[in-house]
mmCIF file of C-alpha atoms in Angstrom:
data_model
loop_
_atom_site.group_PDB
_atom_site.id
_atom_site.type_symbol
_atom_site.label_atom_id
_atom_site.label_comp_id
_atom_site.label_asym_id
_atom_site.label_seq_id
_atom_site.Cartn_x
_atom_site.Cartn_y
_atom_site.Cartn_z
ATOM 1 C CA MET A 1 7.687 -135.267 79.531
ATOM 2 C CA ASP A 2 7.859 -138.503 81.493
ATOM 3 C CA PHE A 3 9.867 -138.676 84.730
ATOM 4 C CA SER A 4 11.524 -141.799 86.122
ATOM 5 C CA ALA A 5 13.677 -142.647 89.134
ATOM 6 C CA TYR A 6 17.189 -143.865 88.336
ATOM 7 C CA PHE A 7 19.464 -145.562 90.871
ATOM 8 C CA PHE A 8 23.236 -145.537 90.490
ATOM 9 C CA SER A 9 24.746 -145.213 93.951
ATOM 10 C CA ALA A 10 28.411 -144.332 94.375
ATOM 11 C CA ASP A 11 28.248 -144.542 98.174
ATOM 12 C CA ASP A 12 28.208 -147.975 99.797
ATOM 13 C CA ARG A 13 29.005 -146.743 103.299
ATOM 14 C CA THR A 14 25.352 -147.071 104.315
ATOM 15 C CA ASP A 15 24.162 -150.398 105.689
ATOM 16 C CA ALA A 16 23.124 -152.674 102.801
ATOM 17 C CA GLY A 17 19.711 -153.391 104.260
ATOM 18 C CA GLU A 18 19.030 -149.682 104.638
ATOM 19 C CA ARG A 19 20.078 -149.032 101.039
ATOM 20 C CA TYR A 20 17.667 -151.587 99.660
ATOM 21 C CA ARG A 21 14.840 -150.430 101.937
ATOM 22 C CA PHE A 22 15.473 -146.964 100.508
ATOM 23 C CA VAL A 23 15.149 -148.278 96.940
ATOM 24 C CA ILE A 24 11.865 -149.957 97.860
ATOM 25 C CA ASP A 25 10.565 -146.790 99.556
ATOM 26 C CA VAL A 26 11.391 -144.692 96.491
ATOM 27 C CA ALA A 27 9.781 -147.256 94.187
ATOM 28 C CA ARG A 28 6.593 -147.201 96.237
ATOM 29 C CA TYR A 29 6.488 -143.406 96.148
ATOM 30 C CA VAL A 30 7.019 -143.026 92.405
ATOM 31 C CA ASP A 31 4.562 -145.869 91.746
ATOM 32 C CA GLN A 32 1.876 -143.966 93.628
ATOM 33 C CA HIS A 33 2.609 -140.555 92.117
ATOM 34 C CA GLY A 34 2.614 -141.026 88.354
ATOM 35 C CA PHE A 35 6.284 -141.528 87.547
ATOM 36 C CA ARG A 36 6.930 -143.672 84.476
ATOM 37 C CA ALA A 37 9.648 -146.106 85.554
ATOM 38 C CA VAL A 38 12.257 -147.249 88.052
ATOM 39 C CA TRP A 39 15.704 -147.939 86.591
ATOM 40 C CA THR A 40 18.213 -150.199 88.361
ATOM 41 C CA PRO A 41 21.698 -150.738 86.893
ATOM 42 C CA GLU A 42 24.175 -153.576 86.654
ATOM 43 C CA ARG A 43 27.578 -152.826 88.188
ATOM 44 C CA HIS A 44 30.330 -155.093 89.508
ATOM 45 C CA PHE A 45 33.382 -154.999 91.780
ATOM 46 C CA GLN A 46 33.456 -151.213 92.324
ATOM 47 C CA GLU A 47 32.161 -148.762 94.898
ATOM 48 C CA PHE A 48 30.656 -146.794 92.002
ATOM 49 C CA GLY A 49 27.253 -148.470 91.761
ATOM 50 C CA GLY A 50 28.392 -151.559 93.646
ATOM 51 C CA SER A 51 25.020 -151.977 95.357
ATOM 52 C CA PHE A 52 23.528 -153.169 92.081
ATOM 53 C CA PRO A 53 25.112 -156.383 90.766
ATOM 54 C CA ASN A 54 21.840 -157.806 89.415
ATOM 55 C CA PRO A 55 18.955 -155.583 88.269
ATOM 56 C CA SER A 56 16.643 -158.534 87.577
ATOM 57 C CA VAL A 57 16.798 -159.674 91.212
ATOM 58 C CA LEU A 58 16.141 -156.174 92.516
ATOM 59 C CA SER A 59 13.379 -155.559 89.967
ATOM 60 C CA ALA A 60 11.651 -158.755 91.081
ATOM 61 C CA ALA A 61 11.569 -157.355 94.612
ATOM 62 C CA LEU A 62 10.217 -154.042 93.335
ATOM 63 C CA ALA A 63 7.555 -155.848 91.307
ATOM 64 C CA ALA A 64 6.119 -157.203 94.549
ATOM 65 C CA VAL A 65 5.638 -153.740 96.089
ATOM 66 C CA THR A 66 4.475 -151.727 93.032
ATOM 67 C CA THR A 67 1.503 -151.929 90.682
ATOM 68 C CA SER A 68 1.933 -149.572 87.726
ATOM 69 C CA VAL A 69 5.454 -148.154 87.379
ATOM 70 C CA ASP A 70 7.650 -149.747 84.711
ATOM 71 C CA LEU A 71 10.644 -151.768 85.956
ATOM 72 C CA ARG A 72 13.681 -151.309 83.756
ATOM 73 C CA ALA A 73 17.232 -152.550 83.673
ATOM 74 C CA GLY A 74 19.442 -149.544 83.381
ATOM 75 C CA SER A 75 21.361 -151.507 82.156
ATOM 76 C CA VAL A 76 21.990 -155.168 81.387
ATOM 77 C CA VAL A 77 25.650 -155.501 80.391
ATOM 78 C CA VAL A 78 25.057 -157.916 77.539
ATOM 79 C CA PRO A 79 28.612 -159.342 77.167
ATOM 80 C CA HIS A 80 28.444 -160.595 80.775
ATOM 81 C CA HIS A 81 25.479 -162.887 80.090
ATOM 82 C CA HIS A 82 24.141 -165.577 77.801
ATOM 83 C CA ALA A 83 21.163 -164.235 75.850
ATOM 84 C CA VAL A 84 19.012 -167.113 77.102
ATOM 85 C CA ARG A 85 19.609 -166.129 80.727
ATOM 86 C CA ILE A 86 18.682 -162.509 80.002
ATOM 87 C CA ALA A 87 15.425 -163.593 78.360
ATOM 88 C CA GLU A 88 14.562 -166.102 81.107
ATOM 89 C CA GLU A 89 15.272 -163.814 84.063
ATOM 90 C CA TRP A 90 13.459 -160.801 82.688
ATOM 91 C CA ALA A 91 10.477 -162.797 81.448
ATOM 92 C CA LEU A 92 10.108 -163.989 85.039
ATOM 93 C CA VAL A 93 10.172 -160.379 86.267
ATOM 94 C CA ASP A 94 7.691 -159.494 83.532
ATOM 95 C CA GLN A 95 5.311 -162.153 84.798
ATOM 96 C CA ILE A 96 5.660 -161.095 88.436
ATOM 97 C CA SER A 97 5.087 -157.437 87.517
ATOM 98 C CA GLY A 98 2.207 -157.995 85.126
ATOM 99 C CA GLY A 99 4.096 -156.921 81.997
ATOM 100 C CA ARG A 100 6.076 -153.888 83.196
ATOM 101 C CA VAL A 101 9.606 -154.825 82.094
ATOM 102 C CA GLY A 102 11.973 -152.849 79.869
ATOM 103 C CA LEU A 103 15.675 -153.458 79.209
ATOM 104 C CA CYS A 104 18.503 -151.091 78.421
ATOM 105 C CA LEU A 105 21.406 -152.938 76.817
ATOM 106 C CA ALA A 106 24.966 -151.888 77.584
ATOM 107 C CA THR A 107 28.269 -152.992 76.091
ATOM 108 C CA GLY A 108 30.290 -152.589 79.296
ATOM 109 C CA TRP A 109 33.546 -150.664 79.528
ATOM 110 C CA HIS A 110 35.332 -151.509 82.781
ATOM 111 C CA ARG A 111 37.992 -154.152 82.080
ATOM 112 C CA GLY A 112 37.726 -155.627 85.549
ATOM 113 C CA ASP A 113 34.096 -156.574 84.910
ATOM 114 C CA PHE A 114 35.067 -158.885 82.084
ATOM 115 C CA VAL A 115 36.129 -161.718 84.346
ATOM 116 C CA PHE A 116 32.794 -163.188 83.236
ATOM 117 C CA TYR A 117 33.689 -163.521 79.552
ATOM 118 C CA PRO A 118 37.197 -162.059 79.004
ATOM 119 C CA GLU A 119 37.143 -163.010 75.325
ATOM 120 C CA ARG A 120 34.260 -160.640 74.687
ATOM 121 C CA TYR A 121 36.001 -157.460 75.824
ATOM 122 C CA GLU A 122 37.555 -156.351 72.538
ATOM 123 C CA ASN A 123 34.390 -156.948 70.503
ATOM 124 C CA ARG A 124 31.901 -156.022 73.215
ATOM 125 C CA ARG A 125 30.048 -153.486 71.051
ATOM 126 C CA GLU A 126 29.600 -155.866 68.145
ATOM 127 C CA HIS A 127 28.549 -158.669 70.493
ATOM 128 C CA THR A 128 25.897 -156.461 72.136
ATOM 129 C CA PHE A 129 24.353 -155.289 68.884
ATOM 130 C CA GLU A 130 24.298 -158.856 67.568
ATOM 131 C CA GLN A 131 22.167 -159.956 70.528
ATOM 132 C CA ILE A 132 19.293 -157.543 69.845
ATOM 133 C CA ASP A 133 17.564 -159.760 67.296
ATOM 134 C CA THR A 134 18.277 -162.863 69.396
ATOM 135 C CA LEU A 135 16.677 -161.351 72.499
ATOM 136 C CA ARG A 136 13.667 -160.189 70.535
ATOM 137 C CA ALA A 137 13.191 -163.640 69.008
ATOM 138 C CA LEU A 138 13.448 -165.357 72.408
ATOM 139 C CA TRP A 139 10.995 -162.862 73.893
ATOM 140 C CA ARG A 140 8.520 -163.623 71.093
ATOM 141 C CA GLY A 141 8.770 -167.313 71.948
ATOM 142 C CA GLU A 142 10.626 -168.354 68.832
ATOM 143 C CA PRO A 143 13.177 -171.191 68.965
ATOM 144 C CA VAL A 144 16.780 -169.996 68.607
ATOM 145 C CA THR A 145 19.778 -172.225 67.886
ATOM 146 C CA PHE A 146 22.891 -172.051 70.103
ATOM 147 C CA PRO A 147 26.104 -174.112 70.294
ATOM 148 C CA GLY A 148 25.750 -177.118 72.599
ATOM 149 C CA PRO A 149 28.006 -179.836 74.044
ATOM 150 C CA GLY A 150 30.139 -181.846 71.666
ATOM 151 C CA GLY A 151 29.926 -179.295 68.904
ATOM 152 C CA GLN A 152 26.228 -179.946 68.385
ATOM 153 C CA ASP A 153 23.735 -177.105 68.010
ATOM 154 C CA LEU A 154 20.733 -176.956 70.338
ATOM 155 C CA GLU A 155 17.399 -175.291 69.599
ATOM 156 C CA ILE A 156 16.163 -173.348 72.619
ATOM 157 C CA ARG A 157 12.793 -171.784 73.474
ATOM 158 C CA THR A 158 12.695 -169.962 76.803
ATOM 159 C CA PHE A 159 10.161 -170.054 79.640
ATOM 160 C CA PRO A 160 8.269 -168.515 81.316
ATOM 161 C CA ARG A 161 6.625 -166.620 78.498
ATOM 162 C CA PRO A 162 6.365 -162.854 79.113
ATOM 163 C CA HIS A 163 3.083 -160.960 79.055
ATOM 164 C CA SER A 164 3.740 -159.421 75.641
ATOM 165 C CA THR A 165 5.684 -160.642 72.633
ATOM 166 C CA HIS A 166 7.316 -157.208 72.278
ATOM 167 C CA LEU A 167 10.364 -156.448 74.435
ATOM 168 C CA PRO A 168 10.897 -152.710 75.103
ATOM 169 C CA LEU A 169 14.608 -152.105 74.500
ATOM 170 C CA TRP A 170 16.957 -149.195 75.048
ATOM 171 C CA LEU A 171 20.613 -148.880 74.084
ATOM 172 C CA VAL A 172 22.825 -146.995 76.511
ATOM 173 C CA HIS A 173 24.968 -144.243 75.042
ATOM 174 C CA SER A 174 28.061 -142.884 76.755
ATOM 175 C CA SER A 175 30.569 -141.516 74.265
ATOM 176 C CA ASN A 176 30.324 -143.186 70.853
ATOM 177 C CA PRO A 177 28.011 -141.172 68.532
ATOM 178 C CA GLN A 178 27.534 -144.209 66.294
ATOM 179 C CA THR A 179 25.412 -145.759 69.050
ATOM 180 C CA TRP A 180 22.635 -143.283 68.233
ATOM 181 C CA ARG A 181 22.613 -144.278 64.582
ATOM 182 C CA GLN A 182 22.720 -147.984 65.444
ATOM 183 C CA ALA A 183 19.854 -147.567 67.916
ATOM 184 C CA GLY A 184 17.819 -145.790 65.264
ATOM 185 C CA ARG A 185 18.443 -148.499 62.698
ATOM 186 C CA ALA A 186 17.595 -151.239 65.193
ATOM 187 C CA GLY A 187 14.404 -149.491 66.291
ATOM 188 C CA THR A 188 15.387 -149.340 69.963
ATOM 189 C CA ASN A 189 15.112 -146.473 72.402
ATOM 190 C CA VAL A 190 18.155 -144.637 73.826
ATOM 191 C CA LEU A 191 19.277 -143.962 77.404
ATOM 192 C CA THR A 192 21.978 -141.315 77.721
ATOM 193 C CA LEU A 193 23.558 -138.744 80.022
ATOM 194 C CA LEU A 194 23.467 -134.996 79.552
ATOM 195 C CA ASP A 195 27.146 -134.199 79.040
ATOM 196 C CA ASN A 196 26.848 -131.510 76.349
ATOM 197 C CA TRP A 197 23.736 -129.729 75.113
ATOM 198 C CA ASP A 198 24.781 -129.251 71.501
ATOM 199 C CA ARG A 199 26.004 -132.822 71.185
ATOM 200 C CA LEU A 200 22.784 -134.178 72.691
ATOM 201 C CA ARG A 201 20.662 -132.140 70.262
ATOM 202 C CA ASP A 202 22.688 -133.354 67.278
ATOM 203 C CA ASN A 203 22.628 -136.971 68.466
ATOM 204 C CA ILE A 204 18.849 -136.934 68.879
ATOM 205 C CA ALA A 205 18.491 -135.588 65.342
ATOM 206 C CA THR A 206 20.806 -138.338 64.057
ATOM 207 C CA TYR A 207 18.754 -140.948 65.919
ATOM 208 C CA ARG A 208 15.464 -139.749 64.413
ATOM 209 C CA GLU A 209 16.977 -139.692 60.926
ATOM 210 C CA ALA A 210 18.335 -143.230 61.325
ATOM 211 C CA ARG A 211 14.954 -144.507 62.462
ATOM 212 C CA ASP A 212 13.328 -142.942 59.436
ATOM 213 C CA GLU A 213 15.932 -144.371 57.040
ATOM 214 C CA ALA A 214 15.411 -147.862 58.497
ATOM 215 C CA GLY A 215 11.633 -147.691 58.077
ATOM 216 C CA HIS A 216 10.791 -147.044 61.740
ATOM 217 C CA ASP A 217 8.510 -144.244 62.873
ATOM 218 C CA PRO A 218 11.067 -141.478 63.595
ATOM 219 C CA ALA A 219 8.919 -139.999 66.352
ATOM 220 C CA ALA A 220 8.143 -143.279 68.122
ATOM 221 C CA GLY A 221 11.491 -143.992 69.767
ATOM 222 C CA THR A 222 12.019 -142.809 73.324
ATOM 223 C CA VAL A 223 15.057 -140.711 74.224
ATOM 224 C CA THR A 224 15.655 -140.982 77.973
ATOM 225 C CA VAL A 225 18.172 -138.589 79.529
ATOM 226 C CA ALA A 226 19.576 -139.318 82.994
ATOM 227 C CA VAL A 227 20.417 -136.286 85.165
ATOM 228 C CA HIS A 228 21.392 -135.776 88.794
ATOM 229 C CA THR A 229 18.302 -134.600 90.653
ATOM 230 C CA TYR A 230 17.402 -132.876 93.898
ATOM 231 C CA VAL A 231 14.699 -130.209 93.939
ATOM 232 C CA GLY A 232 14.386 -127.808 96.863
ATOM 233 C CA ASP A 233 12.860 -124.479 97.871
ATOM 234 C CA ASP A 234 16.071 -122.468 98.110
ATOM 235 C CA ASP A 235 18.879 -122.608 95.574
ATOM 236 C CA THR A 236 21.609 -121.696 98.070
ATOM 237 C CA ARG A 237 20.455 -124.405 100.438
ATOM 238 C CA VAL A 238 20.275 -127.006 97.666
ATOM 239 C CA ARG A 239 23.778 -126.109 96.539
ATOM 240 C CA GLU A 240 25.083 -126.524 100.083
ATOM 241 C CA LEU A 241 23.404 -129.908 100.347
ATOM 242 C CA VAL A 242 24.585 -131.376 97.053
ATOM 243 C CA GLU A 243 28.051 -129.880 96.491
ATOM 244 C CA GLU A 244 30.038 -132.334 98.597
ATOM 245 C CA PRO A 245 28.195 -135.539 97.597
ATOM 246 C CA VAL A 246 28.076 -134.651 93.889
ATOM 247 C CA THR A 247 31.769 -133.717 93.876
ATOM 248 C CA ARG A 248 32.601 -136.971 95.669
ATOM 249 C CA TYR A 249 30.385 -138.872 93.227
ATOM 250 C CA LEU A 250 32.170 -137.341 90.246
ATOM 251 C CA GLY A 251 35.522 -138.035 91.879
ATOM 252 C CA THR A 252 34.603 -141.706 92.333
ATOM 253 C CA PHE A 253 33.667 -141.914 88.662
ATOM 254 C CA LEU A 254 36.964 -140.301 87.623
ATOM 255 C CA THR A 255 38.874 -142.713 89.860
ATOM 256 C CA GLN A 256 37.203 -145.684 88.204
ATOM 257 C CA ARG A 257 37.919 -144.297 84.749
ATOM 258 C CA ARG A 258 41.542 -143.722 85.698
ATOM 259 C CA GLY A 259 41.817 -147.244 87.106
ATOM 260 C CA ASP A 260 40.408 -148.737 83.932
ATOM 261 C CA ALA A 261 42.816 -146.704 81.818
ATOM 262 C CA SER A 262 45.656 -147.991 83.983
ATOM 263 C CA LEU A 263 44.632 -151.593 83.299
ATOM 264 C CA SER A 264 44.744 -150.899 79.566
ATOM 265 C CA GLY A 265 48.088 -149.095 79.771
ATOM 266 C CA GLU A 266 46.550 -145.776 78.683
ATOM 267 C CA SER A 267 46.623 -143.884 81.967
ATOM 268 C CA LYS A 268 48.184 -140.465 82.285
ATOM 269 C CA THR A 269 49.602 -139.195 85.536
ATOM 270 C CA MET A 270 47.173 -136.988 87.470
ATOM 271 C CA THR A 271 48.013 -135.523 90.847
ATOM 272 C CA GLU A 272 45.478 -135.624 93.662
ATOM 273 C CA GLU A 273 45.095 -131.861 93.425
ATOM 274 C CA GLU A 274 44.403 -132.096 89.693
ATOM 275 C CA HIS A 275 41.873 -134.821 90.437
ATOM 276 C CA ARG A 276 40.113 -132.624 93.025
ATOM 277 C CA SER A 277 40.183 -129.592 90.722
ATOM 278 C CA LEU A 278 38.649 -131.561 87.874
ATOM 279 C CA SER A 279 35.924 -132.883 90.177
ATOM 280 C CA ARG A 280 35.139 -129.367 91.415
ATOM 281 C CA TYR A 281 35.006 -128.028 87.865
ATOM 282 C CA ALA A 282 32.687 -130.864 86.834
ATOM 283 C CA PHE A 283 30.402 -130.045 89.755
ATOM 284 C CA GLU A 284 30.157 -126.358 88.804
ATOM 285 C CA ASP A 285 29.303 -127.254 85.234
ATOM 286 C CA MET A 286 26.792 -129.900 86.255
ATOM 287 C CA TYR A 287 25.057 -127.756 88.862
ATOM 288 C CA GLY A 288 24.772 -124.749 86.622
ATOM 289 C CA ASN A 289 24.036 -126.356 83.275
ATOM 290 C CA ARG A 290 23.361 -130.102 83.278
ATOM 291 C CA SER A 291 21.186 -131.203 86.178
ATOM 292 C CA LEU A 292 17.903 -130.976 88.015
ATOM 293 C CA LEU A 293 19.657 -129.583 91.083
ATOM 294 C CA GLY A 294 18.107 -126.455 92.538
ATOM 295 C CA THR A 295 14.715 -124.828 92.845
ATOM 296 C CA GLU A 296 11.642 -125.961 90.965
ATOM 297 C CA GLU A 297 11.851 -122.935 88.643
ATOM 298 C CA LYS A 298 15.519 -123.538 87.846
ATOM 299 C CA CYS A 299 14.863 -127.210 87.156
ATOM 300 C CA ALA A 300 11.727 -126.466 85.114
ATOM 301 C CA ALA A 301 13.834 -124.387 82.722
ATOM 302 C CA THR A 302 16.120 -127.395 82.226
ATOM 303 C CA VAL A 303 13.140 -129.683 81.584
ATOM 304 C CA GLU A 304 11.792 -127.255 78.994
ATOM 305 C CA ARG A 305 15.171 -127.120 77.284
ATOM 306 C CA LEU A 306 15.402 -130.907 77.202
ATOM 307 C CA ALA A 307 11.903 -131.138 75.742
ATOM 308 C CA ALA A 308 12.769 -128.562 73.079
ATOM 309 C CA ILE A 309 15.620 -130.694 71.689
ATOM 310 C CA GLY A 310 13.560 -133.883 71.579
ATOM 311 C CA THR A 311 13.906 -135.608 74.962
ATOM 312 C CA ASP A 312 10.942 -137.825 75.873
ATOM 313 C CA GLU A 313 11.816 -138.890 79.411
ATOM 314 C CA ILE A 314 14.035 -137.711 82.255
ATOM 315 C CA ALA A 315 15.595 -140.402 84.445
ATOM 316 C CA CYS A 316 16.205 -138.683 87.779
ATOM 317 C CA MET A 317 19.465 -139.890 89.351
ATOM 318 C CA ILE A 318 18.650 -139.433 93.009
ATOM 319 C CA ASP A 319 21.154 -141.571 94.946
ATOM 320 C CA PHE A 320 24.413 -139.723 94.402
ATOM 321 C CA GLY A 321 25.421 -139.465 98.049
ATOM 322 C CA LEU A 322 22.860 -137.384 99.912
ATOM 323 C CA PRO A 323 21.619 -138.922 103.169
ATOM 324 C CA LEU A 324 18.838 -141.312 102.253
ATOM 325 C CA PRO A 325 16.220 -139.579 104.480
ATOM 326 C CA THR A 326 17.067 -136.280 102.730
ATOM 327 C CA VAL A 327 16.387 -137.864 99.338
ATOM 328 C CA LEU A 328 13.057 -139.251 100.545
ATOM 329 C CA ASP A 329 12.073 -135.889 102.029
ATOM 330 C CA GLY A 330 12.813 -134.238 98.674
ATOM 331 C CA LEU A 331 10.552 -136.495 96.598
ATOM 332 C CA PRO A 332 7.398 -134.326 97.008
ATOM 333 C CA ALA A 333 9.229 -131.336 95.493
ATOM 334 C CA LEU A 334 10.387 -133.511 92.602
ATOM 335 C CA ASN A 335 6.831 -134.731 92.154
ATOM 336 C CA ARG A 336 5.590 -131.146 91.918
ATOM 337 C CA LEU A 337 8.107 -130.572 89.136
ATOM 338 C CA ARG A 338 6.959 -133.768 87.412
ATOM 339 C CA ALA A 339 3.318 -132.697 87.671
ATOM 340 C CA ARG A 340 4.073 -129.465 85.781
ATOM 341 C CA PHE A 341 5.036 -131.517 82.736
ATOM 342 C CA ALA A 342 2.713 -134.487 83.131
ATOM 343 C CA PRO A 343 0.846 -135.660 80.026
ATOM 344 C CA THR A 344 -2.900 -135.125 79.940
ATOM 345 C CA PRO A 345 -4.965 -138.120 81.145
ATOM 346 C CA ALA A 346 -5.841 -139.071 77.564
ATOM 347 C CA VAL A 347 -2.190 -139.112 76.567
ATOM 348 C CA THR A 348 -1.240 -141.030 79.692
ATOM 349 C CA ASP A 349 -3.828 -143.705 78.921
ATOM 350 C CA TYR A 350 -2.542 -143.878 75.351
ATOM 351 C CA TYR A 351 1.003 -144.605 76.439
ATOM 352 C CA ARG A 352 -0.104 -147.091 79.105
ATOM 353 C CA HIS A 353 -1.787 -149.205 76.449
ATOM 354 C CA PRO A 354 0.246 -152.414 75.866
ATOM 355 C CA ALA A 355 0.787 -151.573 72.214
ATOM 356 C CA ARG A 356 2.425 -148.298 73.161
ATOM 357 C CA ARG A 357 4.510 -149.652 76.029
ATOM 358 C CA ALA A 358 6.892 -150.777 73.293
ATOM 359 C CA ARG A 359 8.305 -147.277 73.397
#
């Protein structure tokens, strides 16, 4: 099992400079201790993840202070960008990092974000899937034709050229099960959350079947599962530490979902007490069943269960509201958990080979 660090802050009350120094400190630690990747998201105009409007800019900074850890967009919201800009920006990061880039493609869901290209909102899924082949072609250095001024088409080839002609791609999955089948057919990897064990198991099986049907190696695709993470020595103490920030984090997410539903005219009235009760219930379920929150032994059982249903990588969501020094102090315990499931040196070398980084 590979372990990665995943950033998705819901708390912007900390000084911005301190937040970004924290990201750099975490990246340096995981780079030096055998973690597979650092994921930085793209989020706009909301407290929930609002520290991360541009993962390519942040990844370029991380490239300068790391040497081996992969630098991944988690995610690029494809409908907000021209495909050429995605290819150009990330090829630049790939050059700076020595070929360590990977991209997770997202369709977007928050209506307020679509001030960039409002016309793409209704067909955002179709638009995203249509860009996969375009991005791959640009990454390979092939000329691609786009509409230009005056109704004339322009043939574009992007620079700088990346280190490899293969672009490691993930598709992000949130709620639509068809995403798994589409990812399998397209030969991409998948990044998802652990919201339901049975559903995750079934979706992974669907993904492997779709890869096989499309002529891709069914075992080669990477399934990355993002989970809230804090490992400590005492379960009671960990619970005391994480209960308030995780509950607040979940509440922020619910507030954003409710706000988006309101914009679309689909919102249902929810009292503040109902909102708090739902957040508390979500915390209990997450802490007990769907996280790496707790002691090393408790979390190891979750890792083993994830491995048993076909997960290849765990993206550890570490910045959910704990004080930043507390998160940094907890990294050695997380690293001990990672080391229990680390691949053998031969396997590690195999996956570090450029031909296998495509996973």
